[in-house]
Coordinates of C-alpha atoms in Angstrom, one line a residue:
Chain A
M23 CA 22.1 -40.7 -46.7
T24 CA 21.1 -40.5 -43.1
I25 CA 17.8 -41.3 -41.4
Q26 CA 16.3 -40.4 -38.1
T27 CA 14.4 -42.9 -36.1
V28 CA 11.0 -41.6 -35.0
S29 CA 9.9 -44.7 -33.2
T30 CA 10.4 -48.5 -33.0
N31 CA 8.1 -51.1 -31.5
K32 CA 8.6 -54.8 -31.3
S33 CA 5.7 -56.6 -33.1
Y34 CA 5.3 -60.2 -34.1
G35 CA 8.9 -60.9 -33.2
G36 CA 10.2 -58.2 -35.5
V37 CA 10.5 -54.4 -35.4
Q38 CA 8.0 -51.9 -36.7
G39 CA 9.9 -48.6 -37.2
V40 CA 9.0 -45.1 -38.3
Y41 CA 11.8 -43.0 -39.8
R42 CA 12.4 -39.5 -41.2
H43 CA 15.0 -38.2 -43.6
A44 CA 15.7 -35.1 -45.8
S45 CA 14.7 -36.1 -49.3
S46 CA 16.6 -34.8 -52.3
A47 CA 13.7 -35.8 -54.6
T48 CA 11.0 -33.8 -52.8
K49 CA 13.3 -31.2 -51.1
T50 CA 11.4 -31.8 -47.9
D51 CA 11.6 -34.1 -44.9
M52 CA 9.9 -37.3 -45.6
T53 CA 8.5 -39.9 -43.1
F54 CA 8.2 -43.6 -43.9
S55 CA 7.7 -46.9 -42.0
V56 CA 9.6 -50.2 -42.2
Y57 CA 8.7 -53.5 -40.7
V58 CA 11.6 -55.9 -40.4
P59 CA 10.5 -59.4 -39.5
P60 CA 12.4 -61.7 -37.2
H61 CA 15.4 -63.1 -39.1
Q62 CA 18.9 -64.6 -38.7
D63 CA 21.8 -62.2 -38.3
G64 CA 23.3 -61.3 -41.6
A65 CA 20.3 -62.5 -43.6
K66 CA 19.1 -60.4 -46.6
L67 CA 15.3 -60.3 -46.9
P68 CA 12.9 -59.6 -49.7
V69 CA 11.0 -56.3 -49.5
V70 CA 7.4 -55.4 -50.3
W71 CA 6.7 -51.8 -51.1
Y72 CA 3.2 -50.6 -50.1
L73 CA 1.9 -47.4 -51.8
S74 CA -1.0 -45.7 -49.9
G75 CA -4.1 -44.0 -51.2
L76 CA -5.4 -40.5 -51.1
T77 CA -5.2 -38.6 -47.8
C78 CA -3.0 -41.3 -46.2
T79 CA 0.5 -41.1 -44.7
H80 CA 2.7 -44.0 -43.8
A81 CA 0.6 -44.4 -40.6
N82 CA -2.7 -45.7 -42.0
V83 CA -1.4 -49.0 -43.3
T84 CA 1.1 -49.2 -40.4
E85 CA -1.7 -49.1 -37.9
K86 CA -4.6 -50.7 -39.7
G87 CA -3.1 -52.8 -42.5
E88 CA -2.6 -56.1 -40.4
F89 CA 0.4 -57.0 -42.5
R90 CA 2.9 -57.9 -39.7
R91 CA 1.7 -61.4 -38.9
A92 CA 2.1 -62.6 -42.5
C93 CA 5.4 -60.6 -43.0
A94 CA 6.8 -62.3 -39.9
E95 CA 5.7 -65.8 -41.1
L96 CA 7.0 -65.2 -44.6
G97 CA 10.1 -63.2 -43.8
L98 CA 9.2 -60.1 -45.7
I99 CA 10.3 -56.5 -45.1
F100 CA 7.4 -54.1 -45.6
V101 CA 8.0 -50.4 -46.4
A102 CA 5.3 -47.8 -46.4
P103 CA 6.2 -44.3 -47.8
D104 CA 4.1 -41.2 -47.5
T105 CA 1.8 -40.1 -50.4
S106 CA 3.2 -36.6 -51.0
P107 CA 5.7 -34.1 -49.9
R108 CA 4.5 -32.1 -46.8
G109 CA 5.5 -29.0 -45.1
A110 CA 4.7 -25.3 -44.6
D111 CA 6.4 -24.4 -47.9
V112 CA 4.8 -27.2 -50.0
P113 CA 1.9 -26.0 -52.2
G114 CA -1.3 -27.9 -52.0
D115 CA -4.7 -27.9 -53.7
P116 CA -5.9 -24.3 -54.1
N117 CA -9.2 -25.3 -52.5
N118 CA -7.7 -27.7 -50.0
A119 CA -9.4 -30.6 -51.7
Y120 CA -8.4 -34.1 -50.5
D121 CA -7.7 -35.5 -54.0
F122 CA -4.8 -33.2 -55.1
G123 CA -1.7 -31.8 -53.5
L124 CA -0.9 -32.8 -49.9
G125 CA -1.6 -36.5 -49.4
A126 CA -2.3 -36.9 -53.1
G127 CA 1.0 -37.1 -55.0
F128 CA -0.2 -39.7 -57.5
Y129 CA 3.3 -41.2 -57.8
V130 CA 4.4 -38.8 -60.6
D131 CA 7.2 -36.3 -61.1
A132 CA 5.4 -33.0 -61.5
T133 CA 6.4 -30.8 -64.4
Q134 CA 3.9 -28.0 -63.7
E135 CA 4.2 -25.0 -61.4
P136 CA 4.0 -24.6 -58.5
F137 CA 4.3 -28.4 -58.0
A138 CA 7.4 -29.1 -60.0
R139 CA 9.8 -28.3 -57.1
N140 CA 8.5 -30.8 -54.5
Y141 CA 6.1 -33.3 -56.1
H142 CA 8.6 -35.9 -57.3
M143 CA 7.0 -39.0 -55.8
W144 CA 7.9 -41.2 -58.8
S145 CA 11.6 -40.6 -58.3
Y146 CA 11.1 -40.8 -54.5
V147 CA 9.5 -44.2 -54.4
T148 CA 11.4 -45.8 -57.3
D149 CA 14.8 -44.4 -56.8
E150 CA 15.7 -42.4 -53.7
L151 CA 13.8 -44.3 -51.0
P152 CA 14.8 -47.8 -52.4
R153 CA 18.5 -46.7 -52.1
L154 CA 18.0 -45.3 -48.7
V155 CA 16.2 -48.5 -47.4
A156 CA 18.8 -50.8 -49.0
E157 CA 21.5 -48.8 -47.1
H158 CA 19.8 -49.0 -43.7
F159 CA 17.9 -52.3 -43.6
P160 CA 18.7 -55.9 -44.4
V161 CA 17.2 -55.8 -47.9
D162 CA 17.9 -58.2 -50.8
A163 CA 17.5 -55.7 -53.6
K164 CA 17.1 -58.4 -56.1
R165 CA 13.9 -59.5 -54.4
Q166 CA 11.4 -56.6 -54.4
S167 CA 7.7 -56.4 -55.1
V168 CA 5.1 -53.7 -54.9
M169 CA 1.5 -53.3 -53.8
G170 CA -0.9 -50.4 -53.1
H171 CA -4.4 -49.2 -52.4
S172 CA -6.5 -46.9 -54.6
M173 CA -4.2 -44.1 -55.7
G174 CA -1.4 -46.3 -54.4
G175 CA -2.7 -49.2 -56.4
H176 CA -2.3 -47.0 -59.5
G177 CA 1.2 -46.3 -58.2
A178 CA 2.0 -50.0 -57.7
L179 CA 0.8 -51.1 -61.1
T180 CA 2.6 -48.3 -63.0
V181 CA 5.8 -48.8 -61.0
A182 CA 5.7 -52.5 -61.8
L183 CA 4.9 -52.1 -65.5
R184 CA 7.8 -49.7 -66.0
N185 CA 10.2 -51.7 -63.9
P186 CA 9.2 -55.3 -64.5
H187 CA 12.6 -56.8 -63.7
R188 CA 13.0 -55.0 -60.4
Y189 CA 9.6 -55.8 -59.0
R190 CA 8.9 -59.5 -59.1
A191 CA 5.3 -59.2 -58.0
A192 CA 2.6 -56.6 -58.1
S193 CA -0.8 -56.4 -56.6
A194 CA -3.4 -53.9 -55.7
F195 CA -6.5 -53.2 -53.5
A196 CA -9.2 -51.2 -55.3
P197 CA -6.7 -49.5 -57.7
I198 CA -7.3 -46.5 -60.0
V199 CA -6.4 -48.3 -63.2
A200 CA -7.0 -45.6 -65.8
P201 CA -6.4 -42.2 -64.3
S202 CA -6.6 -40.6 -67.7
Q203 CA -10.3 -41.6 -67.9
V204 CA -11.6 -40.8 -64.4
P205 CA -12.1 -37.6 -62.4
W206 CA -9.5 -38.1 -59.7
G207 CA -6.9 -38.9 -62.3
T208 CA -7.6 -36.2 -64.9
K209 CA -7.5 -33.6 -62.1
A210 CA -4.2 -34.9 -60.8
L211 CA -2.5 -35.5 -64.1
T212 CA -3.5 -32.1 -65.5
G213 CA -2.3 -30.4 -62.3
Y214 CA 1.1 -32.2 -62.1
L215 CA 1.8 -33.0 -65.8
G216 CA -0.1 -30.4 -67.8
P217 CA -2.9 -30.8 -70.4
N218 CA -0.9 -32.8 -73.0
K219 CA -2.5 -36.3 -72.5
E220 CA 0.4 -38.0 -74.2
T221 CA 2.5 -37.3 -71.1
W222 CA -0.1 -39.0 -69.0
R223 CA 0.3 -42.4 -70.6
A224 CA 3.4 -43.4 -68.7
H225 CA 1.3 -43.0 -65.5
D226 CA -1.8 -44.8 -66.6
T227 CA -1.9 -48.6 -66.1
V228 CA -4.4 -49.2 -68.9
A229 CA -2.5 -46.9 -71.3
L230 CA 0.8 -48.6 -70.5
I231 CA -0.6 -52.0 -71.3
E232 CA -2.1 -50.6 -74.5
D233 CA 1.3 -49.2 -75.4
G234 CA 2.9 -52.6 -75.0
A235 CA 4.2 -52.8 -71.4
K236 CA 4.6 -56.4 -70.3
Y237 CA 4.3 -58.0 -66.8
S238 CA 4.2 -61.5 -65.3
G239 CA 0.7 -60.9 -63.8
F240 CA -1.2 -58.9 -61.3
L241 CA -3.4 -59.8 -58.3
V242 CA -6.2 -57.2 -57.9
D243 CA -9.0 -57.2 -55.3
Y244 CA -11.9 -54.8 -55.2
G245 CA -15.1 -54.7 -53.1
D246 CA -18.4 -54.4 -54.9
A247 CA -19.7 -52.1 -52.2
D248 CA -16.8 -49.6 -52.8
N249 CA -18.3 -46.1 -53.3
F250 CA -15.6 -45.2 -55.8
L251 CA -15.9 -48.3 -58.0
T252 CA -17.9 -47.2 -61.0
E253 CA -16.6 -43.6 -61.3
Q254 CA -13.0 -43.7 -60.2
L255 CA -11.7 -47.3 -60.1
R256 CA -13.3 -49.0 -63.1
P257 CA -11.6 -52.4 -62.9
E258 CA -13.4 -53.5 -66.1
L259 CA -11.0 -51.3 -68.0
L260 CA -8.0 -53.2 -66.6
Q261 CA -9.7 -56.5 -67.3
A262 CA -10.3 -55.5 -71.0
A263 CA -6.7 -54.2 -71.4
C264 CA -5.1 -57.3 -69.9
T265 CA -7.3 -59.6 -71.9
K266 CA -6.4 -57.8 -75.2
A267 CA -2.7 -57.8 -74.3
N268 CA -2.7 -61.3 -72.9
L269 CA -1.3 -60.0 -69.6
P270 CA -2.2 -62.4 -66.7
L271 CA -4.7 -60.8 -64.3
T272 CA -6.2 -62.3 -61.2
L273 CA -9.1 -59.9 -60.6
R274 CA -11.3 -60.7 -57.7
R275 CA -14.7 -59.0 -56.9
Q276 CA -15.2 -59.2 -53.2
P277 CA -18.9 -59.1 -52.3
G278 CA -19.9 -56.5 -49.7
Y279 CA -16.5 -55.0 -49.1
D280 CA -15.9 -51.2 -49.3
H281 CA -12.9 -49.0 -49.9
S282 CA -11.6 -49.0 -46.3
Y283 CA -8.8 -50.7 -44.4
Y284 CA -11.4 -53.2 -43.1
F285 CA -11.4 -54.4 -46.7
I286 CA -7.6 -54.2 -47.2
S287 CA -6.7 -55.9 -43.9
T288 CA -9.1 -58.8 -44.8
F289 CA -7.1 -59.6 -47.9
M290 CA -3.6 -58.4 -46.9
S291 CA -2.5 -61.9 -46.0
D292 CA -3.6 -63.3 -49.4
H293 CA -1.6 -60.6 -51.2
L294 CA 1.5 -61.1 -49.1
H295 CA 1.4 -64.9 -49.8
W296 CA 1.1 -64.0 -53.5
H297 CA 4.2 -61.8 -53.2
A298 CA 6.2 -64.3 -51.2
A299 CA 5.6 -67.1 -53.7
R300 CA 7.1 -64.9 -56.4
L301 CA 9.9 -63.4 -54.2
T302 CA 11.2 -66.7 -53.0
A303 CA 10.8 -68.7 -56.2
Chain B
M148 CA -33.3 -50.0 -25.6
T149 CA -32.5 -48.6 -29.0
I150 CA -29.1 -48.1 -30.7
Q151 CA -28.0 -46.0 -33.5
T152 CA -25.6 -47.4 -36.1
V153 CA -22.6 -45.1 -36.6
S154 CA -20.9 -47.2 -39.2
T155 CA -20.6 -50.8 -40.5
N156 CA -17.8 -52.3 -42.6
K157 CA -17.5 -55.8 -43.9
S158 CA -14.3 -57.4 -42.6
Y159 CA -13.0 -61.0 -42.7
G160 CA -16.4 -62.1 -43.8
G161 CA -18.3 -60.5 -40.9
V162 CA -19.4 -57.0 -40.0
Q163 CA -17.4 -54.5 -37.9
G164 CA -19.9 -52.0 -36.6
V165 CA -19.8 -48.9 -34.4
Y166 CA -22.9 -48.0 -32.5
R167 CA -24.2 -45.2 -30.2
H168 CA -26.9 -45.2 -27.5
A169 CA -28.3 -43.2 -24.7
S170 CA -26.9 -44.8 -21.5
S171 CA -28.9 -44.8 -18.3
A172 CA -25.8 -45.9 -16.3
T173 CA -23.7 -42.9 -17.4
K174 CA -26.5 -40.5 -18.3
T175 CA -24.6 -39.7 -21.5
D176 CA -24.5 -41.0 -25.1
M177 CA -22.0 -43.9 -25.3
T178 CA -20.3 -45.3 -28.3
F179 CA -19.1 -48.9 -28.7
S180 CA -18.0 -51.3 -31.4
V181 CA -19.1 -54.9 -32.1
Y182 CA -17.6 -57.3 -34.6
V183 CA -20.0 -60.1 -35.6
P184 CA -18.1 -62.9 -37.5
P185 CA -19.6 -64.8 -40.4
H186 CA -22.2 -67.3 -39.0
Q187 CA -25.2 -69.3 -40.0
D188 CA -28.6 -67.6 -39.8
G189 CA -30.1 -68.0 -36.4
A190 CA -26.9 -69.1 -34.7
K191 CA -26.1 -67.6 -31.3
L192 CA -22.4 -66.9 -30.8
P193 CA -20.1 -66.5 -27.8
V194 CA -19.0 -63.0 -27.0
V195 CA -15.7 -61.6 -25.9
W196 CA -15.6 -58.3 -24.0
Y197 CA -12.6 -56.1 -24.5
L198 CA -12.0 -53.4 -22.0
S199 CA -9.5 -50.7 -23.1
G200 CA -6.8 -48.7 -21.4
L201 CA -6.3 -45.1 -20.4
T202 CA -7.0 -42.5 -23.0
C203 CA -8.7 -45.0 -25.4
T204 CA -12.1 -45.1 -26.9
H205 CA -13.7 -48.1 -28.7
A206 CA -11.7 -47.1 -31.7
N207 CA -8.2 -48.0 -30.6
V208 CA -8.7 -51.7 -30.5
T209 CA -11.2 -51.7 -33.3
E210 CA -8.5 -50.2 -35.6
K211 CA -5.3 -51.6 -34.2
G212 CA -6.2 -54.7 -32.3
E213 CA -6.0 -57.2 -35.1
F214 CA -8.7 -59.4 -33.6
R215 CA -11.1 -59.9 -36.5
R216 CA -9.1 -62.6 -38.3
A217 CA -9.2 -64.9 -35.2
C218 CA -12.7 -63.9 -34.3
A219 CA -13.9 -64.9 -37.8
E220 CA -12.0 -68.2 -37.6
L221 CA -13.3 -69.0 -34.1
G222 CA -16.8 -67.6 -34.4
L223 CA -16.5 -65.0 -31.7
I224 CA -18.4 -61.7 -31.3
F225 CA -16.0 -59.0 -30.0
V226 CA -17.4 -56.0 -28.1
A227 CA -15.3 -52.9 -27.3
P228 CA -16.9 -50.3 -25.0
D229 CA -15.6 -46.8 -24.4
T230 CA -13.5 -46.2 -21.2
S231 CA -15.5 -43.4 -19.6
P232 CA -18.6 -41.2 -20.1
R233 CA -17.9 -38.3 -22.4
G234 CA -19.6 -35.0 -23.2
A235 CA -19.6 -31.3 -22.6
D236 CA -21.4 -31.8 -19.2
V237 CA -19.2 -34.6 -18.0
P238 CA -16.5 -33.5 -15.4
G239 CA -13.0 -34.6 -16.1
D240 CA -9.6 -34.3 -14.3
P241 CA -9.2 -30.8 -12.9
N242 CA -5.8 -30.6 -14.6
N243 CA -6.9 -32.4 -17.7
A244 CA -4.5 -35.3 -16.9
Y245 CA -4.7 -38.4 -19.0
D246 CA -5.0 -40.8 -16.1
F247 CA -8.3 -39.7 -14.5
G248 CA -11.7 -38.6 -15.7
L249 CA -12.4 -38.6 -19.4
G250 CA -10.9 -41.8 -21.0
A251 CA -10.1 -43.1 -17.5
G252 CA -13.2 -44.4 -15.9
F253 CA -11.4 -47.4 -14.2
Y254 CA -14.5 -49.6 -14.5
V255 CA -16.0 -48.5 -11.1
D256 CA -19.2 -46.8 -10.1
A257 CA -18.1 -43.5 -8.6
T258 CA -19.5 -42.4 -5.3
Q259 CA -17.6 -39.1 -5.0
E260 CA -18.7 -35.7 -6.4
P261 CA -18.6 -34.5 -9.1
F262 CA -18.1 -37.9 -10.6
A263 CA -21.0 -39.9 -9.0
R264 CA -23.6 -38.8 -11.6
N265 CA -21.8 -40.1 -14.8
Y266 CA -18.9 -42.3 -13.9
H267 CA -20.7 -45.6 -13.6
M268 CA -18.6 -47.7 -15.8
W269 CA -18.9 -50.9 -13.6
S270 CA -22.6 -50.9 -14.1
Y271 CA -22.2 -50.0 -17.7
V272 CA -19.9 -52.8 -18.8
T273 CA -21.3 -55.5 -16.5
D274 CA -25.0 -54.7 -16.7
E275 CA -26.4 -52.2 -19.2
L276 CA -24.2 -52.8 -22.2
P277 CA -24.4 -56.7 -21.9
R278 CA -28.2 -56.4 -22.0
L279 CA -28.2 -54.0 -24.9
V280 CA -25.8 -56.2 -26.9
A281 CA -27.8 -59.3 -26.2
E282 CA -30.9 -57.5 -27.5
H283 CA -29.4 -56.4 -30.7
F284 CA -26.8 -59.0 -31.7
P285 CA -26.8 -62.8 -32.0
V286 CA -25.2 -63.4 -28.6
D287 CA -25.3 -66.6 -26.5
A288 CA -25.3 -64.9 -23.1
K289 CA -24.3 -68.2 -21.5
R290 CA -20.9 -68.0 -23.3
Q291 CA -19.2 -64.7 -22.4
S292 CA -15.6 -63.9 -21.6
V293 CA -13.6 -60.8 -20.9
M294 CA -10.2 -59.4 -21.7
G295 CA -8.5 -56.0 -21.5
H296 CA -5.4 -53.9 -21.6
S297 CA -3.7 -51.9 -18.8
M298 CA -6.6 -50.1 -17.0
G299 CA -8.9 -52.4 -19.0
G300 CA -6.9 -55.4 -17.9
H301 CA -7.7 -54.3 -14.4
G302 CA -11.3 -54.0 -15.5
A303 CA -11.3 -57.5 -17.1
L304 CA -9.8 -59.3 -14.1
T305 CA -12.0 -57.6 -11.5
V306 CA -15.1 -58.2 -13.6
A307 CA -14.2 -61.9 -14.0
L308 CA -13.4 -62.4 -10.3
R309 CA -16.7 -60.9 -9.2
N310 CA -18.7 -62.7 -11.9
P311 CA -16.9 -66.0 -12.3
H312 CA -20.0 -67.9 -13.6
R313 CA -20.9 -65.3 -16.2
Y314 CA -17.4 -64.9 -17.7
R315 CA -16.0 -68.3 -18.7
A316 CA -12.5 -66.9 -19.5
A317 CA -10.5 -63.9 -18.6
S318 CA -7.2 -62.6 -19.9
A319 CA -5.2 -59.4 -19.9
F320 CA -2.5 -57.5 -21.7
A321 CA -0.2 -55.6 -19.3
P322 CA -2.9 -55.2 -16.7
I323 CA -2.9 -53.0 -13.6
V324 CA -3.3 -55.7 -11.0
A325 CA -3.1 -53.9 -7.7
P326 CA -4.5 -50.3 -8.2
S327 CA -4.6 -49.7 -4.5
Q328 CA -0.8 -50.0 -4.5
V329 CA 0.2 -47.9 -7.6
P330 CA 0.0 -44.2 -8.5
W331 CA -2.6 -44.6 -11.4
G332 CA -4.9 -46.6 -9.2
T333 CA -4.6 -44.7 -5.9
K334 CA -5.4 -41.4 -7.8
A335 CA -8.4 -42.9 -9.5
L336 CA -9.8 -44.9 -6.6
T337 CA -9.5 -41.9 -4.3
G338 CA -11.2 -39.7 -6.8
Y339 CA -14.0 -42.0 -7.7
L340 CA -14.5 -43.9 -4.4
G341 CA -13.1 -41.7 -1.7
P342 CA -10.2 -42.1 0.8
N343 CA -11.6 -45.2 2.6
K344 CA -9.4 -48.0 1.2
E345 CA -11.8 -50.7 2.2
T346 CA -14.1 -49.6 -0.6
W347 CA -11.2 -50.1 -3.1
R348 CA -10.8 -53.8 -2.4
A349 CA -13.7 -54.8 -4.7
H350 CA -11.9 -53.1 -7.5
D351 CA -8.4 -54.4 -6.9
T352 CA -7.5 -57.8 -8.4
V353 CA -4.9 -58.7 -5.9
A354 CA -7.1 -57.6 -3.0
L355 CA -10.1 -59.6 -4.4
I356 CA -7.9 -62.7 -4.5
E357 CA -6.6 -62.1 -1.0
D358 CA -10.2 -61.7 0.1
G359 CA -11.1 -65.1 -1.3
A360 CA -12.4 -64.6 -4.8
K361 CA -12.0 -67.7 -7.0
Y362 CA -11.6 -68.1 -10.7
S363 CA -10.7 -70.9 -13.1
G364 CA -7.5 -69.1 -14.3
F365 CA -6.1 -66.1 -16.0
L366 CA -3.9 -65.6 -19.1
V367 CA -1.7 -62.5 -18.7
D368 CA 0.9 -61.2 -21.1
Y369 CA 3.2 -58.3 -20.4
G370 CA 6.3 -56.9 -22.2
D371 CA 9.5 -56.5 -20.4
A372 CA 10.1 -53.2 -22.3
D373 CA 6.9 -51.7 -21.0
N374 CA 7.6 -48.3 -19.5
F375 CA 4.8 -48.8 -16.9
L376 CA 5.9 -52.2 -15.8
T377 CA 7.6 -51.6 -12.5
E378 CA 5.7 -48.6 -11.2
Q379 CA 2.1 -49.2 -12.4
L380 CA 1.6 -52.8 -13.5
R381 CA 3.6 -54.9 -11.1
P382 CA 2.7 -58.4 -12.4
E383 CA 4.8 -59.9 -9.5
L384 CA 2.0 -58.9 -7.1
L385 CA -0.5 -60.9 -9.2
Q386 CA 1.9 -63.8 -9.3
A387 CA 2.3 -63.8 -5.6
A388 CA -1.4 -63.5 -4.8
C389 CA -2.4 -66.3 -7.3
T390 CA 0.3 -68.6 -5.9
K391 CA -0.8 -68.1 -2.3
A392 CA -4.5 -68.5 -3.3
N393 CA -3.8 -71.5 -5.6
L394 CA -5.5 -69.6 -8.5
P395 CA -4.3 -70.8 -11.8
L396 CA -2.3 -68.1 -13.6
T397 CA -0.5 -68.3 -17.0
L398 CA 1.8 -65.2 -16.7
R399 CA 4.0 -64.6 -19.7
R400 CA 6.9 -62.2 -19.9
Q401 CA 7.3 -61.2 -23.5
P402 CA 10.9 -60.0 -24.1
G403 CA 11.3 -56.6 -25.9
Y404 CA 7.6 -55.8 -26.1
D405 CA 6.2 -52.4 -24.8
H406 CA 2.8 -51.2 -23.8
S407 CA 1.4 -50.4 -27.3
Y408 CA -1.0 -52.0 -29.7
Y409 CA 2.0 -53.4 -31.5
F410 CA 2.4 -55.6 -28.4
I411 CA -1.3 -56.3 -28.0
S412 CA -1.9 -57.2 -31.7
T413 CA 1.0 -59.7 -31.6
F414 CA -0.6 -61.8 -28.9
M415 CA -4.3 -61.1 -29.6
S416 CA -4.7 -64.3 -31.5
D417 CA -3.3 -66.3 -28.6
H418 CA -5.7 -64.8 -26.2
L419 CA -8.7 -65.3 -28.5
H420 CA -7.8 -69.0 -28.9
W421 CA -7.6 -69.2 -25.1
H422 CA -11.0 -67.7 -24.8
A423 CA -12.5 -69.9 -27.6
A424 CA -11.2 -73.1 -25.9
R425 CA -13.1 -72.1 -22.8
L426 CA -16.2 -70.7 -24.5
T427 CA -16.8 -73.7 -26.7
A428 CA -15.9 -76.4 -24.1

């Protein structure tokens, strides 16, 4: 598998790169970013996957996430994929809404037309891109973890719950925790997976926990001034499911913070330290 | 003087705001950003002015500068003005070039038509905006400092040299140090100030130092992979002028770094600590 370098910039002693490749999972070109911290020649480093939210590309967190300082200090590779396939031939939301289609892949493999051909973001972020990154960057594949924001928080938690041995840590900023129960999620899961709600449970954090998925614990931050909190995010549903299942959850309500990267960047270093403690243990 | 709040977001315990006002200096609406760190009620805080480079608005450093963590730790207000007047009635470069006109005010008060009406960025950043900010934010006007990038590094150093008692510290990332001697500068100074090079000396760091301006010392970083280094920036001219005038200069060549915010953000914390040491002494 080959990749094309779009750009590289030295930052905090390491290299922030942006790369493009022809994806077999999405049948499109896909762009992603990788930060490789300063390291000794030949070293293999742990890798943190960051899954972004609605409307984002790799660029949002790469420019605004303020992760490089902590990644350089802790020796973490940081990978940020796109949030959907893109291109002139890729179908989007019929009404060009922001919450479905382009920029809104929801980290599932679509089974419904016209999305089934390209919208394979689950396979992309859990299979194809990890293999590609391991081939081209100094990754220790035994030490991976995953985090995300909003729709990407949903992605991070479901990816971790279904691959608990591969991802040693998982955290989220303002995640969608129960897509089956909220407007963003019901629209997306209906569109990509169809109306049978049984097929949704494998892509719903609360449902996965109810169905017996185990994990070593999550760190989740949300802001109490987040406009999406009560309708779309509903962290209380995650709290209840984790309590019932005895799944360790560190859930932090951050007073005055909203849904933006001003919130994410504030707590990014906390999350990376949480990941590093589990990746280097 | 009134201001309109465009947006506020909590970040690192403080508030990142964006504001708009009707400027008498530029006779346009102007937008700027202010970060106010967490502080005790009634406290008056030191303020760091950040002057941006060609093509930028307040938004570039606000989104990519990674200054809030250090400002919160050190108790610094951080203000980022725009780089030129803007608006449908504001004349720009006749060829829409990026290095003159809109986004390229060069921190001078233009005397040449058609720019003399609006392009008064010197008065704006040294007079009008400081008064406005002092009126609306918890600023200790006795403790101000200034930094900038590229064209804004030129701005920061000239502002400090001509107001050494007001700005207690000054630093720059990849500054233009001798605009009279490089293509960006000669184009801009000719366009705004006319062909008489004597009028340029008050807006040329090297010339100001040659003409006897004093300052307590500068911190300047540049990357040796900066595409503009040898033609436009020429830090060796600043080194020579400071050595001859016995003006303290900490000039750091950063290997592998370029002209981007990936460079700036890497060293932002260093610069803010430099400023804080001088603002709180």
